[in-house]
Structures are given as C-alpha cells and as structure tokens.
Tab-separated table of N, CA, C and O in Angstrom:
chain	number	residue	atom	x	y	z
A	17	UNK	N	95.501	93.900	117.836
A	17	UNK	CA	96.209	95.154	117.691
A	17	UNK	C	96.471	95.710	119.083
A	17	UNK	O	95.566	95.803	119.893
A	18	UNK	N	97.725	96.091	119.353
A	18	UNK	CA	98.016	96.648	120.678
A	18	UNK	C	97.313	97.989	120.887
A	18	UNK	O	97.036	98.721	119.940
A	19	UNK	N	97.009	98.268	122.103
A	19	UNK	CA	96.317	99.513	122.422
A	19	UNK	C	97.237	100.714	122.326
A	19	UNK	O	96.792	101.822	122.101
A	20	UNK	N	98.531	100.504	122.534
A	20	UNK	CA	99.497	101.601	122.492
A	20	UNK	C	100.720	101.181	121.697
A	20	UNK	O	101.094	100.020	121.695
A	21	UNK	N	101.325	102.143	121.016
A	21	UNK	CA	102.558	101.910	120.281
A	21	UNK	C	103.661	102.741	120.919
A	21	UNK	O	103.439	103.885	121.311
A	22	UNK	N	104.838	102.168	121.016
A	22	UNK	CA	105.969	102.900	121.557
A	22	UNK	C	106.755	103.504	120.402
A	22	UNK	O	107.325	102.793	119.571
A	23	UNK	N	106.766	104.831	120.325
A	23	UNK	CA	107.489	105.544	119.275
A	23	UNK	C	108.511	106.453	119.954
A	23	UNK	O	108.150	107.452	120.570
A	24	UNK	N	109.757	106.075	119.858
A	24	UNK	CA	110.814	106.875	120.467
A	24	UNK	C	110.692	106.969	121.984
A	24	UNK	O	111.032	107.990	122.569
A	25	UNK	N	110.195	105.922	122.605
A	25	UNK	CA	110.040	105.919	124.051
A	25	UNK	C	108.762	106.566	124.537
A	25	UNK	O	108.508	106.612	125.736
A	26	UNK	N	107.954	107.070	123.621
A	26	UNK	CA	106.662	107.672	123.986
A	26	UNK	C	105.555	106.730	123.568
A	26	UNK	O	105.598	106.150	122.482
A	27	UNK	N	104.566	106.580	124.427
A	27	UNK	CA	103.423	105.749	124.099
A	27	UNK	C	102.382	106.579	123.359
A	27	UNK	O	102.035	107.672	123.777
A	28	UNK	N	101.931	106.048	122.231
A	28	UNK	CA	100.917	106.727	121.420
A	28	UNK	C	99.779	105.750	121.179
A	28	UNK	O	100.010	104.549	121.055
A	29	UNK	N	98.560	106.261	121.075
A	29	UNK	CA	97.437	105.360	120.802
A	29	UNK	C	97.574	104.729	119.417
A	29	UNK	O	98.042	105.362	118.465
A	30	UNK	N	97.163	103.483	119.311
A	30	UNK	CA	97.303	102.784	118.037
A	30	UNK	C	96.379	103.355	116.969
A	30	UNK	O	96.653	103.239	115.784
A	31	UNK	N	95.299	103.981	117.380
A	31	UNK	CA	94.402	104.585	116.397
A	31	UNK	C	95.021	105.816	115.731
A	31	UNK	O	94.511	106.278	114.715
A	32	UNK	N	96.122	106.324	116.277
A	32	UNK	CA	96.829	107.424	115.621
A	32	UNK	C	97.371	106.969	114.269
A	32	UNK	O	97.293	107.706	113.278
A	33	UNK	N	97.881	105.754	114.207
A	33	UNK	CA	98.357	105.207	112.944
A	33	UNK	C	97.194	105.052	111.960
A	33	UNK	O	97.317	105.387	110.785
A	34	UNK	N	96.053	104.591	112.443
A	34	UNK	CA	94.867	104.457	111.599
A	34	UNK	C	94.430	105.831	111.100
A	34	UNK	O	94.044	105.990	109.939
A	35	UNK	N	94.510	106.846	111.957
A	35	UNK	CA	94.145	108.213	111.582
A	35	UNK	C	95.043	108.727	110.453
A	35	UNK	O	94.555	109.311	109.479
A	36	UNK	N	96.331	108.496	110.562
A	36	UNK	CA	97.278	108.967	109.545
A	36	UNK	C	97.036	108.246	108.214
A	36	UNK	O	97.049	108.875	107.150
A	37	UNK	N	96.770	106.945	108.270
A	37	UNK	CA	96.476	106.191	107.044
A	37	UNK	C	95.173	106.687	106.424
A	37	UNK	O	95.071	106.841	105.203
A	38	UNK	N	94.170	106.975	107.264
A	38	UNK	CA	92.894	107.492	106.756
A	38	UNK	C	93.081	108.856	106.101
A	38	UNK	O	92.451	109.145	105.075
A	39	UNK	N	93.951	109.693	106.648
A	39	UNK	CA	94.237	110.983	106.018
A	39	UNK	C	94.882	110.792	104.649
A	39	UNK	O	94.556	111.510	103.697
A	40	UNK	N	95.789	109.844	104.552
A	40	UNK	CA	96.416	109.562	103.266
A	40	UNK	C	95.412	109.064	102.235
A	40	UNK	O	95.415	109.494	101.079
A	41	UNK	N	94.526	108.160	102.659
A	41	UNK	CA	93.491	107.673	101.744
A	41	UNK	C	92.535	108.787	101.348
A	41	UNK	O	92.097	108.855	100.196
A	42	UNK	N	92.213	109.652	102.300
A	42	UNK	CA	91.334	110.779	101.990
A	42	UNK	C	91.995	111.703	100.962
A	42	UNK	O	91.318	112.167	100.043
A	43	UNK	N	93.281	111.950	101.112
A	43	UNK	CA	93.983	112.800	100.144
A	43	UNK	C	93.939	112.176	98.754
A	43	UNK	O	93.702	112.873	97.755
A	44	UNK	N	94.124	110.877	98.683
A	44	UNK	CA	94.063	110.186	97.393
A	44	UNK	C	92.657	110.240	96.800
A	44	UNK	O	92.480	110.572	95.624
A	45	UNK	N	91.637	109.943	97.614
A	45	UNK	CA	90.260	109.995	97.136
A	45	UNK	C	89.851	111.411	96.751
A	45	UNK	O	89.114	111.611	95.780
A	46	UNK	N	90.334	112.394	97.496
A	46	UNK	CA	90.026	113.791	97.189
A	46	UNK	C	90.648	114.195	95.852
A	46	UNK	O	90.011	114.882	95.050
A	47	UNK	N	91.871	113.746	95.602
A	47	UNK	CA	92.525	114.047	94.328
A	47	UNK	C	91.755	113.415	93.171
A	47	UNK	O	91.529	114.059	92.152
A	48	UNK	N	91.356	112.161	93.342
A	48	UNK	CA	90.607	111.475	92.279
A	48	UNK	C	89.272	112.168	92.036
A	48	UNK	O	88.870	112.390	90.891
A	49	UNK	N	88.569	112.531	93.107
A	49	UNK	CA	87.270	113.196	92.967
A	49	UNK	C	87.415	114.558	92.298
A	49	UNK	O	86.588	114.941	91.462
A	50	UNK	N	88.448	115.287	92.633
A	50	UNK	CA	88.675	116.581	92.000
A	50	UNK	C	89.108	116.447	90.552
A	50	UNK	O	88.715	117.240	89.695
A	51	UNK	N	89.902	115.436	90.279
A	51	UNK	CA	90.412	115.222	88.913
A	51	UNK	C	89.300	114.872	87.941
A	51	UNK	O	89.285	115.331	86.804
A	52	UNK	N	88.350	114.069	88.390
A	52	UNK	CA	87.282	113.623	87.511
A	52	UNK	C	85.982	114.410	87.678
A	52	UNK	O	84.967	114.059	87.085
A	53	UNK	N	85.998	115.450	88.490
A	53	UNK	CA	84.856	116.343	88.609
A	53	UNK	C	83.672	115.778	89.372
A	53	UNK	O	82.530	116.167	89.125
A	54	UNK	N	83.940	114.870	90.297
A	54	UNK	CA	82.839	114.271	91.061
A	54	UNK	C	82.221	115.255	92.035
A	54	UNK	O	81.077	115.070	92.447
A	55	UNK	N	82.943	116.302	92.389
A	55	UNK	CA	82.403	117.272	93.348
A	55	UNK	C	81.299	118.132	92.739
A	55	UNK	O	80.586	118.805	93.463
A	56	UNK	N	81.139	118.091	91.441
A	56	UNK	CA	80.027	118.818	90.811
A	56	UNK	C	78.674	118.218	91.203
A	56	UNK	O	77.657	118.889	91.133
A	57	UNK	N	78.680	116.956	91.612
A	57	UNK	CA	77.445	116.251	91.947
A	57	UNK	C	77.149	116.274	93.449
A	57	UNK	O	76.223	115.604	93.896
A	58	UNK	N	77.939	117.025	94.206
A	58	UNK	CA	77.808	117.065	95.662
A	58	UNK	C	77.352	118.459	96.071
A	58	UNK	O	77.838	119.464	95.564
A	59	UNK	N	76.399	118.505	97.018
A	59	UNK	CA	75.855	119.785	97.453
A	59	UNK	C	76.888	120.625	98.189
A	59	UNK	O	77.024	121.818	97.954
A	60	UNK	N	77.613	120.027	99.116
A	60	UNK	CA	78.575	120.762	99.944
A	60	UNK	C	79.872	119.949	100.007
A	60	UNK	O	79.988	119.023	100.817
A	61	UNK	N	80.862	120.278	99.174
A	61	UNK	CA	82.076	119.454	99.099
A	61	UNK	C	82.821	119.294	100.429
A	61	UNK	O	83.353	118.221	100.709
A	62	UNK	N	82.853	120.335	101.247
A	62	UNK	CA	83.578	120.224	102.519
A	62	UNK	C	82.904	119.213	103.449
A	62	UNK	O	83.586	118.403	104.105
A	63	UNK	N	81.589	119.226	103.518
A	63	UNK	CA	80.882	118.245	104.340
A	63	UNK	C	81.030	116.843	103.771
A	63	UNK	O	81.127	115.862	104.510
A	64	UNK	N	81.055	116.753	102.456
A	64	UNK	CA	81.251	115.457	101.822
A	64	UNK	C	82.628	114.895	102.148
A	64	UNK	O	82.773	113.707	102.450
A	65	UNK	N	83.653	115.752	102.108
A	65	UNK	CA	85.009	115.308	102.470
A	65	UNK	C	85.054	114.822	103.916
A	65	UNK	O	85.687	113.807	104.217
A	66	UNK	N	84.396	115.553	104.805
A	66	UNK	CA	84.357	115.140	106.205
A	66	UNK	C	83.654	113.798	106.353
A	66	UNK	O	84.130	112.917	107.083
A	67	UNK	N	82.543	113.616	105.667
A	67	UNK	CA	81.805	112.357	105.751
A	67	UNK	C	82.636	111.199	105.192
A	67	UNK	O	82.629	110.097	105.758
A	68	UNK	N	83.351	111.442	104.104
A	68	UNK	CA	84.211	110.395	103.542
A	68	UNK	C	85.324	110.057	104.524
A	68	UNK	O	85.645	108.887	104.743
A	69	UNK	N	85.917	111.066	105.153
A	69	UNK	CA	86.975	110.801	106.130
A	69	UNK	C	86.449	109.992	107.303
A	69	UNK	O	87.093	109.030	107.739
A	70	UNK	N	85.292	110.362	107.817
A	70	UNK	CA	84.719	109.623	108.950
A	70	UNK	C	84.449	108.178	108.551
A	70	UNK	O	84.733	107.244	109.317
A	71	UNK	N	83.926	107.974	107.357
A	71	UNK	CA	83.669	106.615	106.893
A	71	UNK	C	84.937	105.802	106.729
A	71	UNK	O	85.000	104.639	107.135
A	72	UNK	N	85.963	106.391	106.138
A	72	UNK	CA	87.236	105.688	105.941
A	72	UNK	C	87.889	105.399	107.286
A	72	UNK	O	88.379	104.280	107.524
A	73	UNK	N	87.891	106.373	108.177
A	73	UNK	CA	88.506	106.185	109.495
A	73	UNK	C	87.771	105.101	110.282
A	73	UNK	O	88.406	104.240	110.910
A	74	UNK	N	86.449	105.117	110.238
A	74	UNK	CA	85.669	104.103	110.955
A	74	UNK	C	85.917	102.715	110.376
A	74	UNK	O	86.087	101.738	111.119
A	75	UNK	N	85.956	102.611	109.058
A	75	UNK	CA	86.186	101.306	108.437
A	75	UNK	C	87.575	100.765	108.778
A	75	UNK	O	87.729	99.581	109.115
A	76	UNK	N	88.581	101.624	108.709
A	76	UNK	CA	89.935	101.183	109.051
A	76	UNK	C	90.059	100.854	110.539
A	76	UNK	O	90.734	99.889	110.913
A	77	UNK	N	89.425	101.656	111.377
A	77	UNK	CA	89.470	101.393	112.818
A	77	UNK	C	88.800	100.078	113.173
A	77	UNK	O	89.317	99.294	113.973
A	78	UNK	N	87.660	99.811	112.566
A	78	UNK	CA	86.975	98.546	112.815
A	78	UNK	C	87.777	97.373	112.270
A	78	UNK	O	87.839	96.308	112.898
A	79	UNK	N	88.384	97.554	111.124
A	79	UNK	CA	89.209	96.477	110.560
A	79	UNK	C	90.428	96.213	111.451
A	79	UNK	O	90.830	95.058	111.634
A	80	UNK	N	91.003	97.267	112.014
A	80	UNK	CA	92.164	97.090	112.892
A	80	UNK	C	91.767	96.435	114.198
A	80	UNK	O	92.499	95.584	114.729
A	81	UNK	N	90.623	96.770	114.733
A	81	UNK	CA	90.175	96.185	115.992
A	81	UNK	C	89.734	94.735	115.809
A	81	UNK	O	89.770	93.944	116.727
A	82	UNK	N	89.310	94.396	114.597
A	82	UNK	CA	88.885	93.026	114.316
A	82	UNK	C	90.082	92.067	114.383
A	82	UNK	O	89.914	90.893	114.640
A	83	UNK	N	91.267	92.592	114.154
A	83	UNK	CA	92.465	91.779	114.158
A	83	UNK	C	92.899	91.343	115.547
A	83	UNK	O	93.823	90.559	115.686
A	84	UNK	N	92.257	91.818	116.599
A	84	UNK	CA	92.641	91.438	117.981
A	84	UNK	C	92.467	89.979	118.241
A	84	UNK	O	91.681	89.254	117.938
C-alpha cells in the first residue's frame, strides 16, 4: 500500500482512506446495534462506540499494511 495518495494534486496519507472506510463500517455497526437493542447490554454506549471504532480502524489499518 502506498504511503501517500494523490487526490486532485494533493498528497494525502493512505490511512485517511482506511479512516473513512472505518467510519462507514462504524455507522453500519452502530445502526445494527441500535436496531436490535444491543446497547442495553453496554455500560457506556459512547465509550463502546469509540472502542469499536478503534478496533475496526486498527484491524483495517493492519490489513492494509499487510498488503505491502
């Protein structure tokens, strides 16, 4: 995976794409968790969302770096 992506002549870090994909996955997981009431079993939903985002972002980032 390249370290930088050229978008419109501007160089952006490649992990920005991973960040955007992780946000999309988090939105999907958050919708599913809210739809089925999984947040009733969590002590602090906001911290849980943050932890899920960090986990998803780390997993995607590691998977992207493994492709080098």
